[in-house]
Short mmCIF file of C-alpha atoms in Angstrom, two decimals:
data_model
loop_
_atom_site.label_atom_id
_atom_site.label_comp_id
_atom_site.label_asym_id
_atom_site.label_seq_id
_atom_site.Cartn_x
_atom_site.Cartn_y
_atom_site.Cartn_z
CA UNK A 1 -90.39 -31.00 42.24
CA UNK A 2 -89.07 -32.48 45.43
CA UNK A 3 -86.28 -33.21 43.87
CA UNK A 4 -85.74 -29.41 42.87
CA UNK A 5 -86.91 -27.76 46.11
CA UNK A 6 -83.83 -29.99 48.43
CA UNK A 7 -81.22 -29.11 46.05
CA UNK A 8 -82.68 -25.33 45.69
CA UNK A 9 -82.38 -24.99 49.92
CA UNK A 10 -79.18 -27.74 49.98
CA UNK A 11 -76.96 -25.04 48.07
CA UNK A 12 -78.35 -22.26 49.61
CA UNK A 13 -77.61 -24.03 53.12
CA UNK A 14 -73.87 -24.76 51.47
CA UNK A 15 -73.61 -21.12 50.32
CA UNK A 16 -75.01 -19.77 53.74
CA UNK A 17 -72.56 -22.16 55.61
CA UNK A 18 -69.12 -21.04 53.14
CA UNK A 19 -69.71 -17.63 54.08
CA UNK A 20 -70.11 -18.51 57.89
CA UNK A 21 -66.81 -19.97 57.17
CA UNK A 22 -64.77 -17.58 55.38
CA UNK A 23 -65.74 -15.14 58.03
CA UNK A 24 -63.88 -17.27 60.54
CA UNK A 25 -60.88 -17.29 58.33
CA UNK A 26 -60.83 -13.59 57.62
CA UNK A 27 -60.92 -12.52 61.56
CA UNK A 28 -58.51 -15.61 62.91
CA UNK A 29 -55.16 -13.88 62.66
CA UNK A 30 -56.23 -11.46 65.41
CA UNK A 31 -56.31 -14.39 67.98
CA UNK A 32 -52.80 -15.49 67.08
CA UNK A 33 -50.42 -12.44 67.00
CA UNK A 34 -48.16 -13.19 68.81
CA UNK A 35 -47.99 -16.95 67.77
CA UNK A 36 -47.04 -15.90 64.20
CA UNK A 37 -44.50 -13.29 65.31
CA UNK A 38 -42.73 -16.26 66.87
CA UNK A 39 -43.67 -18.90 64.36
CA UNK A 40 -42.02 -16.56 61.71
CA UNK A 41 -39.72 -14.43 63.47
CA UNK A 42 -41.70 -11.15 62.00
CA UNK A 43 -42.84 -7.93 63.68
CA UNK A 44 -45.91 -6.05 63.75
CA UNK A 45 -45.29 -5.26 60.74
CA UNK A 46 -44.62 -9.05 59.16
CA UNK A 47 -48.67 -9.56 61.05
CA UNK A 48 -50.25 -6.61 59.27
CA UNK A 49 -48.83 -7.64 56.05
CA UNK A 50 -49.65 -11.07 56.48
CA UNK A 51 -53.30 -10.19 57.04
CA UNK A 52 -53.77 -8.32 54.44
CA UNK A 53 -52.69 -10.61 51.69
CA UNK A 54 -55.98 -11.81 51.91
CA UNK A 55 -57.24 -8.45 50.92
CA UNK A 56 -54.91 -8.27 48.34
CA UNK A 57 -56.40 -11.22 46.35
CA UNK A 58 -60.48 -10.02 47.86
CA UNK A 59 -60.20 -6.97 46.76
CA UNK A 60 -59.27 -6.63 43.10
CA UNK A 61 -61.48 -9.81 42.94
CA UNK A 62 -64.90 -8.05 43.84
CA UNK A 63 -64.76 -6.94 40.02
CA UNK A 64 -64.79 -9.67 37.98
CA UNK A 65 -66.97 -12.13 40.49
CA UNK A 66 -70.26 -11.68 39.38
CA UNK A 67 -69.21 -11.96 35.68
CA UNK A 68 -67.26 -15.37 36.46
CA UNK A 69 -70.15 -16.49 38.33
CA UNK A 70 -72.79 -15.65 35.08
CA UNK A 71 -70.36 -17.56 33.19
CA UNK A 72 -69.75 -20.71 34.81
CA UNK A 73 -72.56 -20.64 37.40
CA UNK A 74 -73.35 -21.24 40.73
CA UNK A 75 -72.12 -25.31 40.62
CA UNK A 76 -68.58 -24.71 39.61
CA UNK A 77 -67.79 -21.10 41.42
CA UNK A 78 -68.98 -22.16 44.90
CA UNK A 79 -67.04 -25.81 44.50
CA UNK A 80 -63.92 -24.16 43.94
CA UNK A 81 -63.82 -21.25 46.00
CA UNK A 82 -64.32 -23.52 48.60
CA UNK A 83 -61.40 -25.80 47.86
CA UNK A 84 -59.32 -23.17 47.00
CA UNK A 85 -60.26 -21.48 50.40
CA UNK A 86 -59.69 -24.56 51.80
CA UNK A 87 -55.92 -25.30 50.35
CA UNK A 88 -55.44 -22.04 51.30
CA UNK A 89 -56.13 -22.90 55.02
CA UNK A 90 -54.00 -26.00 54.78
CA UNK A 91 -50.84 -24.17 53.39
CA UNK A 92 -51.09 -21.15 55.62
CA UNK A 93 -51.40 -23.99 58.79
CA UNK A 94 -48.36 -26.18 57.76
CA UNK A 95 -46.68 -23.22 56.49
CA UNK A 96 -42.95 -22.53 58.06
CA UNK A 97 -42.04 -20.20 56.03
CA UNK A 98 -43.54 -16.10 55.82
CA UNK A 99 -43.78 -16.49 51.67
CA UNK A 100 -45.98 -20.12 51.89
CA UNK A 101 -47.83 -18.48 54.61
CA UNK A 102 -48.93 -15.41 52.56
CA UNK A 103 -49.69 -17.34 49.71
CA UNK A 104 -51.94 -19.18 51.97
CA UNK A 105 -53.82 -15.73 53.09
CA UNK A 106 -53.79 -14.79 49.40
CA UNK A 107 -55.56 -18.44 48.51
CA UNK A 108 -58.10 -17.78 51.09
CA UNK A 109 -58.99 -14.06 49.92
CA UNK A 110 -59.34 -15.56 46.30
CA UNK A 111 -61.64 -18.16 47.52
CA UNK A 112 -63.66 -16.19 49.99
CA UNK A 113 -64.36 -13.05 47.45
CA UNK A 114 -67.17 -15.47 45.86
CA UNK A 115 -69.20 -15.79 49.01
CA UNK A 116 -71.38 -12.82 49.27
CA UNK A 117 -72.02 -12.60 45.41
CA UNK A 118 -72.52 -16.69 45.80
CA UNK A 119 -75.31 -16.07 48.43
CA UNK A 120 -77.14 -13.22 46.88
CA UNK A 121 -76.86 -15.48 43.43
CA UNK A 122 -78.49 -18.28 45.00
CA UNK A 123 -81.20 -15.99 46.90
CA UNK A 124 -82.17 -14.16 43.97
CA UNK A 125 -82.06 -16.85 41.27
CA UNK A 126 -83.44 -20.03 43.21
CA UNK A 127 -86.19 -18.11 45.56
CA UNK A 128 -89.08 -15.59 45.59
CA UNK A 129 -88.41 -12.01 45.51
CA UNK A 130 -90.07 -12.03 48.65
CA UNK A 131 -87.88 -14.54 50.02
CA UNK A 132 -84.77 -13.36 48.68
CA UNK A 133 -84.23 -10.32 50.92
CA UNK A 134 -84.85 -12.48 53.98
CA UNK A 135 -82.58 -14.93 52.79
CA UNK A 136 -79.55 -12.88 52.31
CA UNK A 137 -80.35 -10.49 55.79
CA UNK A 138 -80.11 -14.16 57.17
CA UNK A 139 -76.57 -15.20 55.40
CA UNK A 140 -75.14 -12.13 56.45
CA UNK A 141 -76.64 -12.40 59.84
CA UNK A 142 -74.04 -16.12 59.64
CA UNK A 143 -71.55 -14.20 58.03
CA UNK A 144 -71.30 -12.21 62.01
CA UNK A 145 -71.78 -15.28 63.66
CA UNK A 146 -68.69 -16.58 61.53
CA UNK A 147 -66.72 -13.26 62.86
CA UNK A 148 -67.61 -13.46 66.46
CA UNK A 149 -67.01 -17.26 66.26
CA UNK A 150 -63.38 -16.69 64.88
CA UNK A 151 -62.43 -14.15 67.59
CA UNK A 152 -63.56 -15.55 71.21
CA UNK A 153 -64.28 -19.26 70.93
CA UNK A 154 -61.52 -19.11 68.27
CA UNK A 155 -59.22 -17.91 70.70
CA UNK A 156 -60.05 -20.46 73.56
CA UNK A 157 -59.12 -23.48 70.42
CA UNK A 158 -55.99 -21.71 69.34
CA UNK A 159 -55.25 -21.87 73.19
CA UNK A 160 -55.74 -25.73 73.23
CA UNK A 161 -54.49 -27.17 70.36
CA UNK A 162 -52.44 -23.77 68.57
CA UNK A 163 -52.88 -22.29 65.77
CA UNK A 164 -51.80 -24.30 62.98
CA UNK A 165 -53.79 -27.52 64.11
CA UNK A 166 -56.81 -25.50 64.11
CA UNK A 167 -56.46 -23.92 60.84
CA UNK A 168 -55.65 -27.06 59.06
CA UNK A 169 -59.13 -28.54 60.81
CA UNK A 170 -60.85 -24.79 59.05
CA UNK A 171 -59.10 -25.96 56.29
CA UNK A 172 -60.15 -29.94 55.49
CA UNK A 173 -63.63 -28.18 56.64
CA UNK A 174 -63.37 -25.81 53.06
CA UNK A 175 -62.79 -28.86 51.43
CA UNK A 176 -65.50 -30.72 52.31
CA UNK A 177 -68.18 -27.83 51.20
CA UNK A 178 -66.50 -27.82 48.00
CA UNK A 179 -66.76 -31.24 47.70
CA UNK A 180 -70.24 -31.36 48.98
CA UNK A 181 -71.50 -28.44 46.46
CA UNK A 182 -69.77 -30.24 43.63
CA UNK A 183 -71.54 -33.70 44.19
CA UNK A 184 -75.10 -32.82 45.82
CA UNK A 185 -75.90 -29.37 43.50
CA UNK A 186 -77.30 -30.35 40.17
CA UNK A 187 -78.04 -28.01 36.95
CA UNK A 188 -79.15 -28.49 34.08
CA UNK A 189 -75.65 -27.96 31.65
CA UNK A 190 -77.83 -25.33 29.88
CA UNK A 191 -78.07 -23.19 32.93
CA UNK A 192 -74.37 -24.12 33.80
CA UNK A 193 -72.04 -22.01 31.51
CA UNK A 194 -73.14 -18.58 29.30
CA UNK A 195 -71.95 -16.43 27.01
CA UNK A 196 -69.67 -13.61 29.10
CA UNK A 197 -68.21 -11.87 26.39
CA UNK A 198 -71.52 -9.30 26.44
CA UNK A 199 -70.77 -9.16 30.33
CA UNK A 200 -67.38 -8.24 29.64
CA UNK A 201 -67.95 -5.68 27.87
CA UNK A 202 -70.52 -4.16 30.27
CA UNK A 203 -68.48 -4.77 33.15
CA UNK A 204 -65.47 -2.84 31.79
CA UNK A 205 -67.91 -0.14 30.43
CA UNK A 206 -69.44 0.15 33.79
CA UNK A 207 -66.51 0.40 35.79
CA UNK A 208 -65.14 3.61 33.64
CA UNK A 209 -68.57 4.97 34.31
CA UNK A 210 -68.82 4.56 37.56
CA UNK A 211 -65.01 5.11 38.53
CA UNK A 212 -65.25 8.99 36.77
CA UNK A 213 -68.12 9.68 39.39
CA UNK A 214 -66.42 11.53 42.04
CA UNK A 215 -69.32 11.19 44.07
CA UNK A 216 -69.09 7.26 44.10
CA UNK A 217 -65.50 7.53 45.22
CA UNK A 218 -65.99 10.05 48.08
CA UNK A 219 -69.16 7.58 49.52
CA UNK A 220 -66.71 3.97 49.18
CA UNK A 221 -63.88 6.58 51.07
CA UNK A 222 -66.67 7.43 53.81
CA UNK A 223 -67.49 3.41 53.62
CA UNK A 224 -63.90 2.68 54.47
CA UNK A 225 -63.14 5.30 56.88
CA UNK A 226 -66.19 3.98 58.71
CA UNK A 227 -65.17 0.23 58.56
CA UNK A 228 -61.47 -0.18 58.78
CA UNK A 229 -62.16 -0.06 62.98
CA UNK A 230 -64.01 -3.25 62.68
CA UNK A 231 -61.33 -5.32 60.50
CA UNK A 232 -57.95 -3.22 62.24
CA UNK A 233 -59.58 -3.12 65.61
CA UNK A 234 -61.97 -6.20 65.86
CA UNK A 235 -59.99 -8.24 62.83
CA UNK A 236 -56.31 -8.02 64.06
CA UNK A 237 -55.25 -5.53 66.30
CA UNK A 238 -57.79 -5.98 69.18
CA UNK A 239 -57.14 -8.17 70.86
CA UNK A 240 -53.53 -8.45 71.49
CA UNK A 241 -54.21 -4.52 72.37
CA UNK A 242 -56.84 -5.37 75.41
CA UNK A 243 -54.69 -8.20 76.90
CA UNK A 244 -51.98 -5.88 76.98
CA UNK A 245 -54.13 -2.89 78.18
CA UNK A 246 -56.48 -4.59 80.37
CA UNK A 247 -54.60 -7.40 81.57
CA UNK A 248 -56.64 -10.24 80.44
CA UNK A 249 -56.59 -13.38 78.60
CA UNK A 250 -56.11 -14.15 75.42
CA UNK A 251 -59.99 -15.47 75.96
CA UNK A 252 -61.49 -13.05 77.94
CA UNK A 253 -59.38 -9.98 74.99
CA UNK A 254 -60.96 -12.03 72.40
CA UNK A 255 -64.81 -12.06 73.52
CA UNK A 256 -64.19 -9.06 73.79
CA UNK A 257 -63.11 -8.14 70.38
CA UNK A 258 -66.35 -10.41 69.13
CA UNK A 259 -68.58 -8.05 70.91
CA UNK A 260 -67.87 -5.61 67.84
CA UNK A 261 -69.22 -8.45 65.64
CA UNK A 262 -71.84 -8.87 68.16
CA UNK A 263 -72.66 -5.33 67.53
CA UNK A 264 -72.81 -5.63 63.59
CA UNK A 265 -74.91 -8.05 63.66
CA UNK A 266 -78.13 -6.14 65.54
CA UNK A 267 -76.87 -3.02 64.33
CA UNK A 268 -77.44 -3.63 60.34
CA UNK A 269 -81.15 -4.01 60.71
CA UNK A 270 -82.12 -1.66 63.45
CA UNK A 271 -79.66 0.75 61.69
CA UNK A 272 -81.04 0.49 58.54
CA UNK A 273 -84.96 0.62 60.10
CA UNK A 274 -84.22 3.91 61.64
CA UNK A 275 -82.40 5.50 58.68
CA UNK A 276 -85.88 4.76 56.64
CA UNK A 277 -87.79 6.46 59.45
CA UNK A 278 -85.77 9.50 59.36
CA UNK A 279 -85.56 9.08 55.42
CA UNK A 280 -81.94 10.67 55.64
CA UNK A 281 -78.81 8.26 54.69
CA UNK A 282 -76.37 10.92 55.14
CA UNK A 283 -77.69 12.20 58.52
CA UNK A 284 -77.61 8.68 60.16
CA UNK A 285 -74.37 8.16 58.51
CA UNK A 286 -73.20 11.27 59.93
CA UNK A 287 -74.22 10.58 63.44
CA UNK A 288 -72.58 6.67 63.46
CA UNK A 289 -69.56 8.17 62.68
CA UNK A 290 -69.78 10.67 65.72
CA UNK A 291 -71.28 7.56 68.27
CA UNK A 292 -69.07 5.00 66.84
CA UNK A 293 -65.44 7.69 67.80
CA UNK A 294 -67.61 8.00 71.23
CA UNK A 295 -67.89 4.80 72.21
CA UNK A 296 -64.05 3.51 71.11
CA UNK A 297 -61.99 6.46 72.51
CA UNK A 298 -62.14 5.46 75.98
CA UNK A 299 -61.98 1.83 75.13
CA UNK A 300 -58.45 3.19 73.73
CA UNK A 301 -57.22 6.16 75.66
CA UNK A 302 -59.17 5.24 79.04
CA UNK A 303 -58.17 1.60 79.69
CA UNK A 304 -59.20 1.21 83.34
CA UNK A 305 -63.04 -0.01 82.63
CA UNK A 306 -63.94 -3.18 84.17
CA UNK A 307 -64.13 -5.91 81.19
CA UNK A 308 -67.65 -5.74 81.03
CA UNK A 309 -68.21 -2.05 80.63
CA UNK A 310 -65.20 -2.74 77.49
CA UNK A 311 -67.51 -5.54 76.01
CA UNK A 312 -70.58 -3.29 76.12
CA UNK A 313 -68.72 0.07 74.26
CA UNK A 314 -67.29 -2.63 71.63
CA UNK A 315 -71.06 -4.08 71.23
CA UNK A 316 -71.65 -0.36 70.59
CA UNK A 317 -68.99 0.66 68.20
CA UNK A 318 -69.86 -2.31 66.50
CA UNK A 319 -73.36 -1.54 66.42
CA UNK A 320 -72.78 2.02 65.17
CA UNK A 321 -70.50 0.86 62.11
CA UNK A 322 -73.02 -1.48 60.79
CA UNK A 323 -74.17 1.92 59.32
CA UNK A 324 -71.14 1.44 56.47
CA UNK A 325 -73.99 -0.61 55.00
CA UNK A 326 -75.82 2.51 54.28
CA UNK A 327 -73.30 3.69 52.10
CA UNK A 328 -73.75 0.56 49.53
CA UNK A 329 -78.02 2.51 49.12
CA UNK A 330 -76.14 5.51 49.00
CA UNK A 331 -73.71 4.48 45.93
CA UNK A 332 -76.53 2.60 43.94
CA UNK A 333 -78.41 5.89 44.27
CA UNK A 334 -75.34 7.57 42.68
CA UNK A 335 -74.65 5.46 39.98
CA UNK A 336 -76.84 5.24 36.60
CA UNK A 337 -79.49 3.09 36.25
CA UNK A 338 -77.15 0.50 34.25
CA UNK A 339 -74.34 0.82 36.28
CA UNK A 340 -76.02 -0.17 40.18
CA UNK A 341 -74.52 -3.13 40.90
CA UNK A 342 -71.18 -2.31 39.77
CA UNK A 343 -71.24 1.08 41.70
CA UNK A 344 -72.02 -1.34 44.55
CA UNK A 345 -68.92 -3.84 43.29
CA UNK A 346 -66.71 -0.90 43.52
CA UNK A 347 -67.62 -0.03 46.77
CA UNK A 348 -66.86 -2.81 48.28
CA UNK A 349 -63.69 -2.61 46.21
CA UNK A 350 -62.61 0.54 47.98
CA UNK A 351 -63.70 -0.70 51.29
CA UNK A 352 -61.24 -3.55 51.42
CA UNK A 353 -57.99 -1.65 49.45
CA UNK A 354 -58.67 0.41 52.40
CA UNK A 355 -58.94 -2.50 55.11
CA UNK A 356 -55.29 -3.14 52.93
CA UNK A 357 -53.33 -0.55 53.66
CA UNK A 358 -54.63 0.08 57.35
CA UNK A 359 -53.85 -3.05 58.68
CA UNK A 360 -50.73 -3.43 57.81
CA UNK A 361 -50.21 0.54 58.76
CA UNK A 362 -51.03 -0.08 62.57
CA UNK A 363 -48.08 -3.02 62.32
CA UNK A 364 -45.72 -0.21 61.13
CA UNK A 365 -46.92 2.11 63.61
CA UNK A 366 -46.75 -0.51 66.32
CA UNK A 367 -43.26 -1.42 64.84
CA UNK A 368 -41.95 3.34 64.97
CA UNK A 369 -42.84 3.30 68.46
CA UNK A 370 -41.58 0.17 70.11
CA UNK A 371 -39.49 0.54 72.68
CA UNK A 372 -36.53 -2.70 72.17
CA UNK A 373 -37.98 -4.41 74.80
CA UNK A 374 -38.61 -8.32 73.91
CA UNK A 375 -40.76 -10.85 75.65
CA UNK A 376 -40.10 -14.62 75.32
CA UNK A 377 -38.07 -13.70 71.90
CA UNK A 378 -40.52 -11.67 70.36
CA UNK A 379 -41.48 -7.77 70.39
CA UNK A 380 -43.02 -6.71 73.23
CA UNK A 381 -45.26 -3.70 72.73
CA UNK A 382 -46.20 -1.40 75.35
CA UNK A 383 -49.91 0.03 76.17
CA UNK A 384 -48.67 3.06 74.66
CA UNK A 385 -47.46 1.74 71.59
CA UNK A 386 -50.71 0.15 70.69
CA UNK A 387 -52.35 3.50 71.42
CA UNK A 388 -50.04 5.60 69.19
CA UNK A 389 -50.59 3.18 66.34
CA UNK A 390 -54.24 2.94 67.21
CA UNK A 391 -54.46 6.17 67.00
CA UNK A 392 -55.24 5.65 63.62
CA UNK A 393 -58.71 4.27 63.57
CA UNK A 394 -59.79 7.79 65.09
CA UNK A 395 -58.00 9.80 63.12
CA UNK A 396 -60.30 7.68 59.92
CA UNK A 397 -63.21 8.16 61.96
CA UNK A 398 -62.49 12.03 62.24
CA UNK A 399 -61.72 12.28 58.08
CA UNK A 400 -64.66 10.37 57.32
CA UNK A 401 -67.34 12.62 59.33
CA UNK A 402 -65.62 15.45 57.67
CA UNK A 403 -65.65 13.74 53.73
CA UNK A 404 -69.68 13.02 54.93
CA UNK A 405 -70.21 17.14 54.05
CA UNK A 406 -68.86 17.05 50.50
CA UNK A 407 -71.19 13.94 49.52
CA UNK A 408 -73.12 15.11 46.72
CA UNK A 409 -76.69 16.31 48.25
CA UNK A 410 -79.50 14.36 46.96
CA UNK A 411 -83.18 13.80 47.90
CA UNK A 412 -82.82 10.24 46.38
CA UNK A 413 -80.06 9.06 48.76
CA UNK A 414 -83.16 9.64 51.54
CA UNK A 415 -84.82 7.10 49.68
CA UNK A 416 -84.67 3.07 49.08
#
């Protein structure tokens, strides 16, 4: 009994701790822009696109995850999308070409689309109901903590040591959970492997369901529009865009970025707490969107705030997105009874094709409107460059309050 109850809390410590991780990997090209412009001789552009082929393995991967994880369980899934996480640290950091370097970022978004399934599978299966909510509200509350850590203190170790020592360090420390899951986490070979071909099935069955409900796709469009300022803004683009704008540090830029992090993580609870006392998902939905384009204009358009006024407005607009959680209740109430957690699978699905095509989009953007100036060999982007292509997160801000109106109207999305 022992026995059970230290492996039960060592893999949910592992799980808690690769999702802690991946978060730093997800957020750390933001705090080396201009590093990989000159490690690669790429533009914007060559950044964006390098971000996002982590999204480009993540997303189609949110699909499939939960089936693979039924069918060869928690042991095997969490091992290896640690180690492949992990080689996909170590290739991106030795990397000297573009092409190893994006297959790198892809490795990494392969690996690090099992960690949020891998946490709620261990909270659900392993623990209490009444211990399982805590549990993952917890994980995710390291998941933020992984994103702040990977954009200020991040920053200050990229500043030390550069960027590809550090990620190779991320990456030997992927390794080691892998390794550490595989040896210490023991099953039973019963509850190891099932039978996925009735899963399958389902899965594709589900997704045809749930993809011909318009309603589902106009909620994961509103989900997107709401969160692509977090991972364009606070992922990438932020922080090069405040040292320019602000004329700070690479530090002081990137504490600032984390204070959108910061923001998530307080904001997802008390969010969610006063969306249940109104009892209205699209009302506090609504309102985030309005706050959240509030608070990041002048951080934007208005760039003569003293640092600390710029870290509080990001805490806010950080705060106010955390409401994109809403829309996963939203989409569950949507979907069919047998089709809930797939609605919520395709969600997220949307949510990061969109984080794929925006990131990359400011790079272009930043890329129309620069000017031909060059700095130390590599493109040197103007305050008003970044705010053109910035312009952007706004603009998906603006589209998203408006979509809010033609979600389908529903007394159950007021309700849990």
């Amino acid at each position: 009994m022992k026995n059970r109850k230290f492996f039960k809390w060592s893999i949910w410590l592992l799980a808690a701790l690769f999702y802690f991780y991946e978060f730093i990997l997800r957020v750390s090209p933001s705090v080396m822009v201009n590093e990989l412009m000159q490690s690669f001789n790429i533009t914007a552009s060559g950044v964006g696109v390098l971000a996002a082929f982590y999204l480009y393995s993540y997303a189609p991967m949110q699909l499939p995850v939960g089936v693979l994880m039924d069918h060869f369980g928690i042991k095997k899934v969490l091992s290896w999308a640690s180690i492949i996480c992990g080689c996909g640290a170590i290739i991106f950091a030795f990397s000297n070409q573009y092409s190893y370097a994006a297959i790198g970022r892809f490795l990494i978004g392969v690996g690090s689309s099992f960690a949020f399934i891998a946490i709620v599978y261990v909270s659900t299966n392993w623990f209490s109901e009444k211990k399982s909510g805590f549990l993952i509200g917890i994980a995710n509350s390291l998941a933020m903590f992984g994103a702040f850590a990977g954009t200020g203190p991040l920053s200050n170790l990229v500043q030390t040591f550069g960027y590809k020592k550090v990620i190779a360090f991320f990456g030997f420390v992927g390794l080691i959970i892998g390794f550490l899951v595989f040896f210490i986490f023991k099953l039973d070979t019963k509850e190891e492997k099932k039978d996925v071909s009735h899963h399958r099935e389902k899965l594709l069955k589900n997704i045809i369901l749930v993809g011909s409900n318009k309603y589902i796709w106009i909620n994961g469009i509103v989900a997107l529009l709401l969160y692509v300022t977090t991972t364009a803004f606070g992922g990438l683009w932020g922080q090069s865009f405040i040292e320019k704008a602000y004329n700070v540090s690479k530090d002081v830029s990137g504490y600032a970025v984390s204070m959108i992090f910061f923001g998530w993580l307080f904001g997802g609870p008390i969010v969610g707490f006063l969306s249940d006392m109104i009892n209205d998902r699209k009302k506090t939905i609504r309102v985030a969107f309005v706050l959240t384009i509030l608070f990041l204009v002048p951080v934007i358009y208005f760039p003569h705030f003293h640092i600390y006024i710029v870290y509080f407005l990001l805490f806010l607009v950080g705060f106010f997105s955390s409401a994109e959680l809403l829309c996963f209740s939203v989409a569950i109430k949507l979907a069919n009874n047998n089709a809930k957690a797939t609605a919520a699978a395709f969600t997220n699905f949307l949510i990061s094709c969109g984080d794929a095509l925006v990131q990359p989009l400011v790079g272009f953007l930043l890329d129309l409107n620069w000017k031909g100036t060059l700095l130390d060999g590599i493109r040197n982007y103007s305050v008003l460059d970044y705010q053109k292509a910035i312009t952007v997160l706004p603009a998906a801000l603006i589209l998203g309050f408006i979509l809010i109106f033609f979600l389908k109207e529903n007394n159950s999305l007021n309700k849990n």
